[in-house]
Amino acid sequence: MRTGWADTERRDVRPTEQAPYAARRRAALSVMFPGERLIVPSGKLKVRSNDSHYPFRPYSAYVHLTGDQARDSAAVFEPREGGDGHDIHLYLLPRDSRDTDEFWTGMTSELWMGRRRSLAESELLLGLPCRDIRDAAAELSATPGTPTRIVRGHDPALEAAVTTDAERDAELEEALSGLRLVKDDWEIGELCKAVDSTVRGFTDVVRELATAIATSERWIEGTFFRRARLEGNAVGYGSICAAGAHATIMHWEQNDGPVRPGELLLLDAGVETHTLYTADVTRTLPISGTFAPLQRQIYDAVYEAQEAGIAAVKPGAAYRDFHDAAQRYMAGKLVEWGLLEGDPERVFELGLQRRFTMAGTGHMLGLDVHDCAAARTETYVGGVLEPGMVLTVEPGLYFQPDDLTVPEEYRGIGVRIEDDILVTADGTENLSAGLPRSADEVEAWMASPAGA
Ligand code: GLY
Ligand code: MN
Ligand code: MN
């Protein structure tokens, strides 16, 4: 069994389109940590049960710095003598040899899980020197005097091989997260692809609404997932397919409820590209095709709040501005409807509207759906918008079914509208503008043969 196999080494591998962009991202990280060794692991397979594993998802900062998605890998920045930059290499798991028992019996070997790249192939593909990860612990521990930082929580063996300080490691994670706040042109292109696939996934759902009515929210989840797997890697987060009162549950992912005409369907879903960039879009649709008067009243308020939010997104604006603009608008509406009392500005300042708006109005978007979450407060939530940032604007109003403070007809209605907004040099571009947004547009879309 161990002999008689062809040489399958690929010698025609070309660098990824992303390789020069990844090189610039590494250079930007390098200048932040002169004289220090940096270790950014990709992560390990997670056991689901016995010899079954969850689908592997590499740590986003590793993907950002390398363009690679391999498990059991790490990017290592070795400081050059004299503090002048870093020599950067990857540790990777090379191909299995059929000469080993591991190839035949190890449940994570190529025989069982598919071909990996050789180290030489990885060098051609990624444009970096590549070494065997199985040598990493010995090589890293051989120079204990090198000041080192590692991102914790992804590779216990590498963490054990080096001596680091938790606070300084957290600063590395923070820096990696902050490095992703402004997307380069290639990343923006990937996010456009993610959004375009997502638009097609939403259209699939509208086309198949009759089957969903005859079955359940699961049909909607499956319909969107099919598009995500066909055109991308997967969904970027668990799809929220929330019909009726489920729409008032912020992250309803069970998706096992009925889909009833006369109610609303809140669909929050995003395709993740093959390169792992995700969209994050929400539309709230009248299942029968037209909004009832109260549904439309609430929908229109959320739409106007979103308009106010999007208008507040611009380079130089405080990150919090779009959130405040949308929240202020909804506070005014809730007072106008008699659901909250007092001066609308005071209601907004006290945050009383949050009983019905629940969540923040948006977040950064990229390799992670809630991207850059570890970035420093000063550069993210306390920071200023810059061209190249991509964020969601997603106001919502949610009236819980058991909220006795609102008239009965409001209870169980939830509306969110979420779009993916690119900050440009002079304003914004709505990347998800391909989906109808106003109530009239949504109704027309659902009635049109193209949509339905
Ligand atoms: N899909 C989760 C969110 O909108 O943030
Ligand atoms: Mn979102
Ligand atoms: Mn969402």
Tab-separated table of C-alpha atoms and ligand atoms in Angstrom:
chain	number	residue	atom	x	y	z
A	1	MET	CA	0.000	0.000	0.000
A	2	ARG	CA	2.866	2.360	0.662
A	3	THR	CA	4.336	2.267	-2.830
A	4	GLY	CA	3.206	2.806	-6.419
A	5	TRP	CA	1.798	6.337	-5.990
A	6	ALA	CA	2.345	9.141	-8.513
A	7	ASP	CA	4.182	12.389	-7.744
A	8	THR	CA	1.313	14.887	-7.300
A	9	GLU	CA	3.385	17.910	-6.303
A	10	ARG	CA	1.978	21.032	-7.979
A	11	ARG	CA	4.712	23.120	-9.518
A	12	ASP	CA	2.486	25.620	-11.326
A	13	VAL	CA	1.046	27.308	-8.222
A	14	ARG	CA	0.774	31.100	-8.579
A	15	PRO	CA	0.450	33.695	-5.785
A	16	THR	CA	-3.088	34.521	-4.672
A	17	GLU	CA	-4.593	37.794	-5.861
A	18	GLN	CA	-4.578	38.784	-2.212
A	19	ALA	CA	-0.838	38.162	-1.660
A	20	PRO	CA	0.403	41.760	-2.234
A	21	TYR	CA	-2.368	43.157	-0.024
A	22	ALA	CA	-1.536	40.686	2.743
A	23	ALA	CA	2.121	41.752	2.492
A	24	ARG	CA	1.113	45.385	3.102
A	25	ARG	CA	-0.986	44.358	6.123
A	26	ARG	CA	2.008	42.485	7.573
A	27	ALA	CA	4.228	45.509	7.020
A	28	ALA	CA	1.713	47.685	8.893
A	29	LEU	CA	1.739	45.275	11.855
A	30	SER	CA	5.518	45.016	11.820
A	31	VAL	CA	6.052	48.740	12.454
A	32	MET	CA	3.796	48.612	15.515
A	33	PHE	CA	5.977	46.084	17.377
A	34	PRO	CA	9.680	46.745	16.650
A	35	GLY	CA	12.084	44.281	18.209
A	36	GLU	CA	9.392	41.827	19.281
A	37	ARG	CA	8.453	38.379	18.053
A	38	LEU	CA	4.778	38.079	17.131
A	39	ILE	CA	2.903	34.804	16.780
A	40	VAL	CA	-0.530	34.697	15.141
A	41	PRO	CA	-1.943	31.143	15.030
A	42	SER	CA	-4.737	29.981	12.715
A	43	GLY	CA	-6.327	27.597	15.209
A	44	LYS	CA	-7.050	23.925	15.626
A	45	LEU	CA	-9.857	21.585	14.623
A	46	LYS	CA	-12.557	21.319	17.291
A	47	VAL	CA	-13.903	17.884	18.099
A	48	ARG	CA	-17.657	17.565	17.814
A	49	SER	CA	-17.734	13.959	18.974
A	50	ASN	CA	-15.183	11.165	18.853
A	51	ASP	CA	-13.545	11.496	15.426
A	52	SER	CA	-15.994	14.064	13.991
A	53	HIS	CA	-15.059	17.719	13.879
A	54	TYR	CA	-16.843	21.027	13.482
A	55	PRO	CA	-16.151	22.749	10.170
A	56	PHE	CA	-12.839	24.535	10.641
A	57	ARG	CA	-12.847	28.352	10.641
A	58	PRO	CA	-9.405	29.976	10.916
A	59	TYR	CA	-8.766	32.930	13.214
A	60	SER	CA	-9.590	36.019	11.188
A	61	ALA	CA	-6.367	37.906	11.937
A	62	TYR	CA	-4.350	34.976	10.562
A	63	VAL	CA	-6.420	35.067	7.369
A	64	HIS	CA	-5.982	38.827	7.124
A	65	LEU	CA	-2.200	38.660	7.419
A	66	THR	CA	-1.671	35.706	5.104
A	67	GLY	CA	-4.681	35.094	2.847
A	68	ASP	CA	-4.380	31.502	4.048
A	69	GLN	CA	-7.096	29.399	5.688
A	70	ALA	CA	-5.146	26.321	6.821
A	71	ARG	CA	-5.600	24.845	10.277
A	72	ASP	CA	-2.632	24.114	12.559
A	73	SER	CA	-0.694	27.067	11.183
A	74	ALA	CA	0.864	30.241	12.500
A	75	ALA	CA	2.362	33.423	11.121
A	76	VAL	CA	5.589	34.288	12.964
A	77	PHE	CA	7.236	37.716	12.856
A	78	GLU	CA	10.870	37.381	13.951
A	79	PRO	CA	12.502	40.735	14.839
A	80	ARG	CA	15.611	41.464	12.779
A	81	GLU	CA	18.855	42.193	14.571
A	82	GLY	CA	19.063	45.917	15.347
A	83	GLY	CA	15.292	46.371	15.489
A	84	ASP	CA	14.860	46.976	11.761
A	85	GLY	CA	11.577	45.243	10.886
A	86	HIS	CA	10.797	41.548	10.948
A	87	ASP	CA	11.524	38.420	8.969
A	88	ILE	CA	8.168	36.731	8.566
A	89	HIS	CA	7.483	33.065	7.968
A	90	LEU	CA	4.595	30.645	8.312
A	91	TYR	CA	4.445	27.396	10.157
A	92	LEU	CA	2.121	24.979	8.353
A	93	LEU	CA	1.127	21.347	8.467
A	94	PRO	CA	2.726	19.855	5.344
A	95	ARG	CA	1.425	16.945	3.292
A	96	ASP	CA	1.148	13.497	4.850
A	97	SER	CA	3.519	10.871	3.615
A	98	ARG	CA	2.038	7.510	2.676
A	99	ASP	CA	5.097	6.044	4.393
A	100	THR	CA	3.571	6.836	7.752
A	101	ASP	CA	0.915	4.992	9.730
A	102	GLU	CA	-0.620	8.423	10.363
A	103	PHE	CA	-1.631	8.749	6.708
A	104	TRP	CA	-3.608	5.507	6.778
A	105	THR	CA	-5.125	5.570	10.239
A	106	GLY	CA	-5.071	9.146	11.556
A	107	MET	CA	-8.585	10.528	11.220
A	108	THR	CA	-7.318	14.017	10.339
A	109	SER	CA	-4.896	12.786	7.666
A	110	GLU	CA	-5.169	13.547	3.964
A	111	LEU	CA	-6.731	10.155	3.357
A	112	TRP	CA	-9.669	11.094	5.570
A	113	MET	CA	-9.894	14.877	5.210
A	114	GLY	CA	-8.459	15.680	1.792
A	115	ARG	CA	-5.261	16.896	0.247
A	116	ARG	CA	-3.207	19.623	1.892
A	117	ARG	CA	-0.556	21.774	0.267
A	118	SER	CA	3.124	20.957	0.416
A	119	LEU	CA	5.343	23.585	2.032
A	120	ALA	CA	6.781	24.422	-1.417
A	121	GLU	CA	3.277	24.913	-2.821
A	122	SER	CA	2.373	27.165	0.114
A	123	GLU	CA	5.468	29.289	-0.481
A	124	LEU	CA	4.460	29.833	-4.113
A	125	LEU	CA	0.834	30.529	-3.180
A	126	LEU	CA	1.337	32.842	-0.218
A	127	GLY	CA	4.688	34.432	-0.989
A	128	LEU	CA	6.222	33.610	2.387
A	129	PRO	CA	8.838	31.131	3.627
A	130	CYS	CA	7.028	28.114	5.092
A	131	ARG	CA	8.208	25.649	7.719
A	132	ASP	CA	6.778	22.521	9.319
A	133	ILE	CA	4.513	23.379	12.272
A	134	ARG	CA	5.669	20.207	14.006
A	135	ASP	CA	9.049	21.908	14.499
A	136	ALA	CA	7.551	25.166	15.762
A	137	ALA	CA	7.553	24.496	19.511
A	138	ALA	CA	11.216	23.410	19.509
A	139	GLU	CA	12.333	26.296	17.292
A	140	LEU	CA	10.430	28.959	19.225
A	141	SER	CA	11.550	27.718	22.623
A	142	ALA	CA	15.186	27.672	21.470
A	143	THR	CA	15.420	31.478	21.793
A	144	PRO	CA	13.667	32.217	25.100
A	145	GLY	CA	15.253	35.668	25.345
A	146	THR	CA	13.320	37.098	22.400
A	147	PRO	CA	10.495	39.309	23.672
A	148	THR	CA	7.409	37.577	22.350
A	149	ARG	CA	3.685	38.132	22.016
A	150	ILE	CA	1.161	35.514	20.927
A	151	VAL	CA	-2.576	35.714	20.334
A	152	ARG	CA	-3.953	33.410	23.010
A	153	GLY	CA	-6.805	30.950	22.746
A	154	HIS	CA	-6.026	29.398	19.367
A	155	ASP	CA	-3.061	27.051	19.804
A	156	PRO	CA	-2.199	25.736	23.288
A	157	ALA	CA	0.998	23.993	22.115
A	158	LEU	CA	2.463	27.198	20.691
A	159	GLU	CA	1.439	29.125	23.809
A	160	ALA	CA	3.223	26.561	25.949
A	161	ALA	CA	6.401	26.923	23.871
A	162	VAL	CA	6.863	30.623	24.660
A	163	THR	CA	6.813	32.810	27.748
A	164	THR	CA	4.573	35.833	27.300
A	165	ASP	CA	2.574	38.330	29.304
A	166	ALA	CA	-1.246	38.183	29.115
A	167	GLU	CA	-1.690	41.947	28.967
A	168	ARG	CA	0.870	42.389	26.208
A	169	ASP	CA	-0.662	39.486	24.276
A	170	ALA	CA	-4.041	41.199	24.517
A	171	GLU	CA	-2.442	44.355	23.061
A	172	LEU	CA	-1.368	42.307	20.029
A	173	GLU	CA	-4.919	41.040	19.566
A	174	GLU	CA	-6.200	44.598	19.897
A	175	ALA	CA	-3.730	45.819	17.261
A	176	LEU	CA	-4.662	43.023	14.848
A	177	SER	CA	-8.322	43.861	15.257
A	178	GLY	CA	-7.695	47.570	14.741
A	179	LEU	CA	-5.636	46.842	11.621
A	180	ARG	CA	-8.830	45.538	9.981
A	181	LEU	CA	-10.934	48.658	10.587
A	182	VAL	CA	-10.074	50.162	7.188
A	183	LYS	CA	-10.505	47.713	4.326
A	184	ASP	CA	-8.190	47.731	1.321
A	185	ASP	CA	-9.572	47.690	-2.234
A	186	TRP	CA	-9.306	43.936	-2.511
A	187	GLU	CA	-11.295	43.430	0.695
A	188	ILE	CA	-13.985	45.839	-0.484
A	189	GLY	CA	-14.245	43.784	-3.669
A	190	GLU	CA	-14.765	40.636	-1.593
A	191	LEU	CA	-17.424	42.325	0.544
A	192	CYS	CA	-19.227	43.366	-2.658
A	193	LYS	CA	-19.211	39.726	-3.764
A	194	ALA	CA	-20.584	38.641	-0.380
A	195	VAL	CA	-23.384	41.200	-0.594
A	196	ASP	CA	-24.238	40.330	-4.216
A	197	SER	CA	-24.580	36.642	-3.334
A	198	THR	CA	-26.674	37.637	-0.335
A	199	VAL	CA	-29.018	39.627	-2.569
A	200	ARG	CA	-29.488	36.508	-4.692
A	201	GLY	CA	-30.108	34.460	-1.531
A	202	PHE	CA	-32.851	36.856	-0.402
A	203	THR	CA	-34.428	36.652	-3.853
A	204	ASP	CA	-34.383	32.859	-3.612
A	205	VAL	CA	-36.272	33.114	-0.335
A	206	VAL	CA	-38.943	35.413	-1.781
A	207	ARG	CA	-39.372	33.019	-4.686
A	208	GLU	CA	-39.834	30.098	-2.296
A	209	LEU	CA	-42.070	31.790	0.258
A	210	ALA	CA	-45.067	29.605	-0.666
A	211	THR	CA	-43.090	26.488	0.237
A	212	ALA	CA	-41.989	28.118	3.486
A	213	ILE	CA	-45.646	28.835	4.327
A	214	ALA	CA	-46.418	25.172	3.703
A	215	THR	CA	-43.483	24.030	5.861
A	216	SER	CA	-41.640	26.310	8.311
A	217	GLU	CA	-38.863	28.842	8.853
A	218	ARG	CA	-36.448	25.951	8.197
A	219	TRP	CA	-37.247	26.145	4.481
A	220	ILE	CA	-36.068	29.734	4.476
A	221	GLU	CA	-32.870	28.836	6.300
A	222	GLY	CA	-32.179	25.986	3.865
A	223	THR	CA	-32.974	28.098	0.824
A	224	PHE	CA	-30.537	30.823	1.840
A	225	PHE	CA	-27.906	28.290	2.887
A	226	ARG	CA	-28.045	26.624	-0.527
A	227	ARG	CA	-27.132	29.944	-2.161
A	228	ALA	CA	-24.367	30.529	0.397
A	229	ARG	CA	-22.786	27.130	-0.234
A	230	LEU	CA	-23.188	27.411	-3.978
A	231	GLU	CA	-21.557	30.808	-4.350
A	232	GLY	CA	-19.431	31.130	-1.235
A	233	ASN	CA	-17.961	29.237	1.661
A	234	ALA	CA	-21.031	29.204	3.908
A	235	VAL	CA	-23.167	31.671	5.823
A	236	GLY	CA	-21.165	34.229	7.790
A	237	TYR	CA	-23.317	33.646	10.899
A	238	GLY	CA	-26.386	31.626	11.784
A	239	SER	CA	-29.240	32.874	9.597
A	240	ILE	CA	-32.077	34.523	11.506
A	241	CYS	CA	-35.300	33.425	9.817
A	242	ALA	CA	-37.845	34.917	12.188
A	243	ALA	CA	-41.525	34.849	11.289
A	244	GLY	CA	-44.223	36.468	13.424
A	245	ALA	CA	-43.255	37.138	17.026
A	246	HIS	CA	-39.884	35.418	16.537
A	247	ALA	CA	-38.820	38.697	14.922
A	248	THR	CA	-38.681	40.223	18.409
A	249	ILE	CA	-35.905	37.780	19.387
A	250	MET	CA	-32.673	39.455	18.362
A	251	HIS	CA	-30.767	36.344	17.326
A	252	TRP	CA	-33.523	33.829	16.586
A	253	GLU	CA	-31.576	30.964	15.000
A	254	GLN	CA	-33.773	27.983	15.869
A	255	ASN	CA	-35.800	28.745	12.763
A	256	ASP	CA	-38.369	26.066	13.467
A	257	GLY	CA	-41.553	28.126	13.616
A	258	PRO	CA	-44.490	28.496	11.237
A	259	VAL	CA	-44.555	31.080	8.441
A	260	ARG	CA	-48.037	32.586	8.430
A	261	PRO	CA	-49.580	34.959	5.867
A	262	GLY	CA	-50.537	38.221	7.539
A	263	GLU	CA	-47.395	38.226	9.720
A	264	LEU	CA	-43.926	39.624	9.034
A	265	LEU	CA	-40.791	37.677	8.223
A	266	LEU	CA	-37.533	39.163	9.507
A	267	LEU	CA	-34.675	37.619	7.541
A	268	ASP	CA	-31.149	38.484	8.710
A	269	ALA	CA	-28.568	36.556	6.702
A	270	GLY	CA	-25.227	36.915	4.971
A	271	VAL	CA	-23.166	34.889	2.529
A	272	GLU	CA	-19.497	34.416	3.440
A	273	THR	CA	-17.212	34.361	0.393
A	274	HIS	CA	-14.655	31.661	-0.319
A	275	THR	CA	-12.135	34.131	1.113
A	276	LEU	CA	-14.222	34.400	4.337
A	277	TYR	CA	-15.610	37.931	4.031
A	278	THR	CA	-19.268	38.137	5.048
A	279	ALA	CA	-22.307	40.258	4.299
A	280	ASP	CA	-24.873	41.024	7.020
A	281	VAL	CA	-28.239	42.100	5.646
A	282	THR	CA	-31.766	42.200	7.063
A	283	ARG	CA	-35.081	42.670	5.352
A	284	THR	CA	-38.486	42.471	7.023
A	285	LEU	CA	-41.088	41.216	4.573
A	286	PRO	CA	-44.880	40.969	4.743
A	287	ILE	CA	-45.455	37.259	4.243
A	288	SER	CA	-48.703	37.869	2.341
A	289	GLY	CA	-46.976	40.389	0.068
A	290	THR	CA	-48.490	43.589	1.528
A	291	PHE	CA	-48.044	45.333	4.877
A	292	ALA	CA	-51.052	45.751	7.175
A	293	PRO	CA	-51.472	49.399	8.314
A	294	LEU	CA	-49.742	49.042	11.710
A	295	GLN	CA	-46.960	46.896	10.217
A	296	ARG	CA	-46.384	49.624	7.635
A	297	GLN	CA	-46.402	52.361	10.279
A	298	ILE	CA	-43.680	50.574	12.231
A	299	TYR	CA	-41.771	49.637	9.082
A	300	ASP	CA	-41.801	53.225	7.815
A	301	ALA	CA	-40.423	54.465	11.139
A	302	VAL	CA	-37.563	51.978	11.024
A	303	TYR	CA	-36.919	52.918	7.402
A	304	GLU	CA	-36.749	56.622	8.263
A	305	ALA	CA	-34.497	55.866	11.226
A	306	GLN	CA	-32.191	53.954	8.891
A	307	GLU	CA	-32.206	56.843	6.432
A	308	ALA	CA	-31.192	59.169	9.281
A	309	GLY	CA	-28.489	56.702	10.330
A	310	ILE	CA	-27.046	56.292	6.842
A	311	ALA	CA	-27.047	60.084	6.367
A	312	ALA	CA	-24.860	60.386	9.473
A	313	VAL	CA	-22.209	58.030	8.065
A	314	LYS	CA	-19.431	60.042	6.459
A	315	PRO	CA	-15.666	60.365	6.723
A	316	GLY	CA	-14.714	62.396	9.760
A	317	ALA	CA	-18.010	61.729	11.572
A	318	ALA	CA	-17.863	60.171	15.014
A	319	TYR	CA	-18.643	56.447	14.880
A	320	ARG	CA	-21.467	57.012	17.371
A	321	ASP	CA	-23.241	59.607	15.196
A	322	PHE	CA	-25.203	57.174	13.039
A	323	HIS	CA	-26.334	55.250	16.085
A	324	ASP	CA	-27.531	58.454	17.777
A	325	ALA	CA	-29.295	59.693	14.641
A	326	ALA	CA	-31.328	56.501	14.286
A	327	GLN	CA	-32.075	56.205	17.987
A	328	ARG	CA	-33.159	59.850	18.230
A	329	TYR	CA	-35.571	59.378	15.326
A	330	MET	CA	-37.131	56.291	16.886
A	331	ALA	CA	-37.431	57.950	20.298
A	332	GLY	CA	-39.462	60.712	18.593
A	333	LYS	CA	-41.725	58.193	16.872
A	334	LEU	CA	-42.354	56.225	20.068
A	335	VAL	CA	-43.420	59.448	21.813
A	336	GLU	CA	-45.595	60.418	18.820
A	337	TRP	CA	-47.345	57.038	19.009
A	338	GLY	CA	-47.958	57.465	22.736
A	339	LEU	CA	-45.801	54.496	23.707
A	340	LEU	CA	-43.323	56.680	25.617
A	341	GLU	CA	-44.016	59.915	27.445
A	342	GLY	CA	-42.098	63.177	27.699
A	343	ASP	CA	-39.885	65.403	25.630
A	344	PRO	CA	-38.499	63.264	22.755
A	345	GLU	CA	-34.961	64.640	23.193
A	346	ARG	CA	-35.063	63.825	26.898
A	347	VAL	CA	-36.422	60.347	26.118
A	348	PHE	CA	-33.482	59.851	23.750
A	349	GLU	CA	-30.939	61.161	26.274
A	350	LEU	CA	-32.281	58.814	28.928
A	351	GLY	CA	-32.292	55.950	26.410
A	352	LEU	CA	-35.916	55.057	27.173
A	353	GLN	CA	-36.463	54.010	23.556
A	354	ARG	CA	-34.125	51.081	24.131
A	355	ARG	CA	-37.018	49.062	25.557
A	356	PHE	CA	-38.130	48.819	21.898
A	357	THR	CA	-34.888	49.295	19.934
A	358	MET	CA	-32.934	46.740	21.984
A	359	ALA	CA	-29.597	46.480	20.189
A	360	GLY	CA	-26.948	48.862	18.886
A	361	THR	CA	-27.603	50.354	15.450
A	362	GLY	CA	-24.692	48.727	13.692
A	363	HIS	CA	-21.117	47.461	13.718
A	364	MET	CA	-18.057	47.002	11.550
A	365	LEU	CA	-18.217	44.251	8.944
A	366	GLY	CA	-15.494	42.211	7.270
A	367	LEU	CA	-13.925	38.838	7.933
A	368	ASP	CA	-16.120	38.629	11.039
A	369	VAL	CA	-19.752	39.624	11.062
A	370	HIS	CA	-19.038	41.726	14.148
A	371	ASP	CA	-15.659	42.715	12.808
A	372	CYS	CA	-12.777	44.306	14.712
A	373	ALA	CA	-14.519	43.539	18.014
A	374	ALA	CA	-11.232	43.542	19.948
A	375	ALA	CA	-10.066	46.913	18.586
A	376	ARG	CA	-9.322	49.682	21.077
A	377	THR	CA	-12.352	51.744	22.080
A	378	GLU	CA	-10.573	54.921	20.952
A	379	THR	CA	-10.226	53.613	17.401
A	380	TYR	CA	-13.606	51.886	17.062
A	381	VAL	CA	-16.679	52.881	19.092
A	382	GLY	CA	-14.996	56.023	20.333
A	383	GLY	CA	-13.339	56.725	17.003
A	384	VAL	CA	-13.985	58.538	13.761
A	385	LEU	CA	-15.136	57.089	10.423
A	386	GLU	CA	-12.597	56.831	7.611
A	387	PRO	CA	-12.885	55.947	3.918
A	388	GLY	CA	-12.599	52.180	3.515
A	389	MET	CA	-14.540	51.298	6.643
A	390	VAL	CA	-17.562	49.068	6.062
A	391	LEU	CA	-20.321	48.986	8.637
A	392	THR	CA	-23.913	47.934	9.045
A	393	VAL	CA	-26.732	50.366	9.763
A	394	GLU	CA	-29.513	48.277	11.233
A	395	PRO	CA	-32.131	50.030	13.341
A	396	GLY	CA	-35.078	48.004	14.553
A	397	LEU	CA	-38.237	48.213	16.621
A	398	TYR	CA	-39.270	45.175	18.595
A	399	PHE	CA	-42.505	44.862	20.570
A	400	GLN	CA	-42.301	41.775	22.744
A	401	PRO	CA	-45.443	39.601	22.774
A	402	ASP	CA	-45.720	39.970	26.557
A	403	ASP	CA	-45.116	43.725	26.797
A	404	LEU	CA	-48.144	45.037	28.690
A	405	THR	CA	-47.033	48.672	28.255
A	406	VAL	CA	-48.010	48.753	24.569
A	407	PRO	CA	-51.439	48.275	22.958
A	408	GLU	CA	-52.136	44.651	22.107
A	409	GLU	CA	-51.924	45.177	18.337
A	410	TYR	CA	-48.229	46.142	18.625
A	411	ARG	CA	-47.273	43.001	20.517
A	412	GLY	CA	-45.283	40.437	18.582
A	413	ILE	CA	-44.217	42.811	15.790
A	414	GLY	CA	-40.489	43.122	15.082
A	415	VAL	CA	-38.920	45.076	12.230
A	416	ARG	CA	-35.240	45.492	11.367
A	417	ILE	CA	-33.712	46.857	8.166
A	418	GLU	CA	-29.981	46.295	7.801
A	419	ASP	CA	-27.646	47.421	5.049
A	420	ASP	CA	-23.899	47.236	4.522
A	421	ILE	CA	-22.424	50.689	4.084
A	422	LEU	CA	-18.990	51.560	2.705
A	423	VAL	CA	-17.496	54.862	3.861
A	424	THR	CA	-16.100	56.585	0.763
A	425	ALA	CA	-13.930	59.695	0.354
A	426	ASP	CA	-16.988	61.927	0.096
A	427	GLY	CA	-19.811	59.997	1.775
A	428	THR	CA	-21.106	56.462	1.523
A	429	GLU	CA	-22.024	53.665	-0.838
A	430	ASN	CA	-24.779	51.262	0.149
A	431	LEU	CA	-23.331	47.922	-0.931
A	432	SER	CA	-26.683	46.175	-0.401
A	433	ALA	CA	-28.719	48.691	-2.418
A	434	GLY	CA	-29.597	45.806	-4.762
A	435	LEU	CA	-32.345	44.799	-2.330
A	436	PRO	CA	-35.528	46.869	-2.058
A	437	ARG	CA	-35.760	48.833	1.156
A	438	SER	CA	-38.803	51.116	1.397
A	439	ALA	CA	-42.212	49.538	2.102
A	440	ASP	CA	-43.453	50.295	-1.428
A	441	GLU	CA	-40.296	48.834	-3.002
A	442	VAL	CA	-40.578	45.710	-0.876
A	443	GLU	CA	-44.221	45.158	-1.839
A	444	ALA	CA	-43.458	45.732	-5.527
A	445	TRP	CA	-40.512	43.323	-5.349
A	446	MET	CA	-42.601	40.616	-3.748
A	447	ALA	CA	-45.307	41.041	-6.394
A	448	SER	CA	-42.977	41.130	-9.390
A	449	PRO	CA	-42.161	37.962	-11.295
A	450	ALA	CA	-38.457	38.862	-11.024
A	451	GLY	CA	-38.654	38.841	-7.246
A	452	ALA	CA	-41.365	36.339	-6.611
B	1	GLY	N1	-26.718	39.295	12.180
B	1	GLY	C1	-26.305	39.845	13.384
B	1	GLY	C2	-26.301	41.291	13.324
B	1	GLY	O1	-27.011	41.871	12.553
B	1	GLY	O2	-25.529	41.935	13.974
B	2	MN	MN	-25.519	43.289	11.908
B	3	MN	MN	-27.664	41.076	10.758
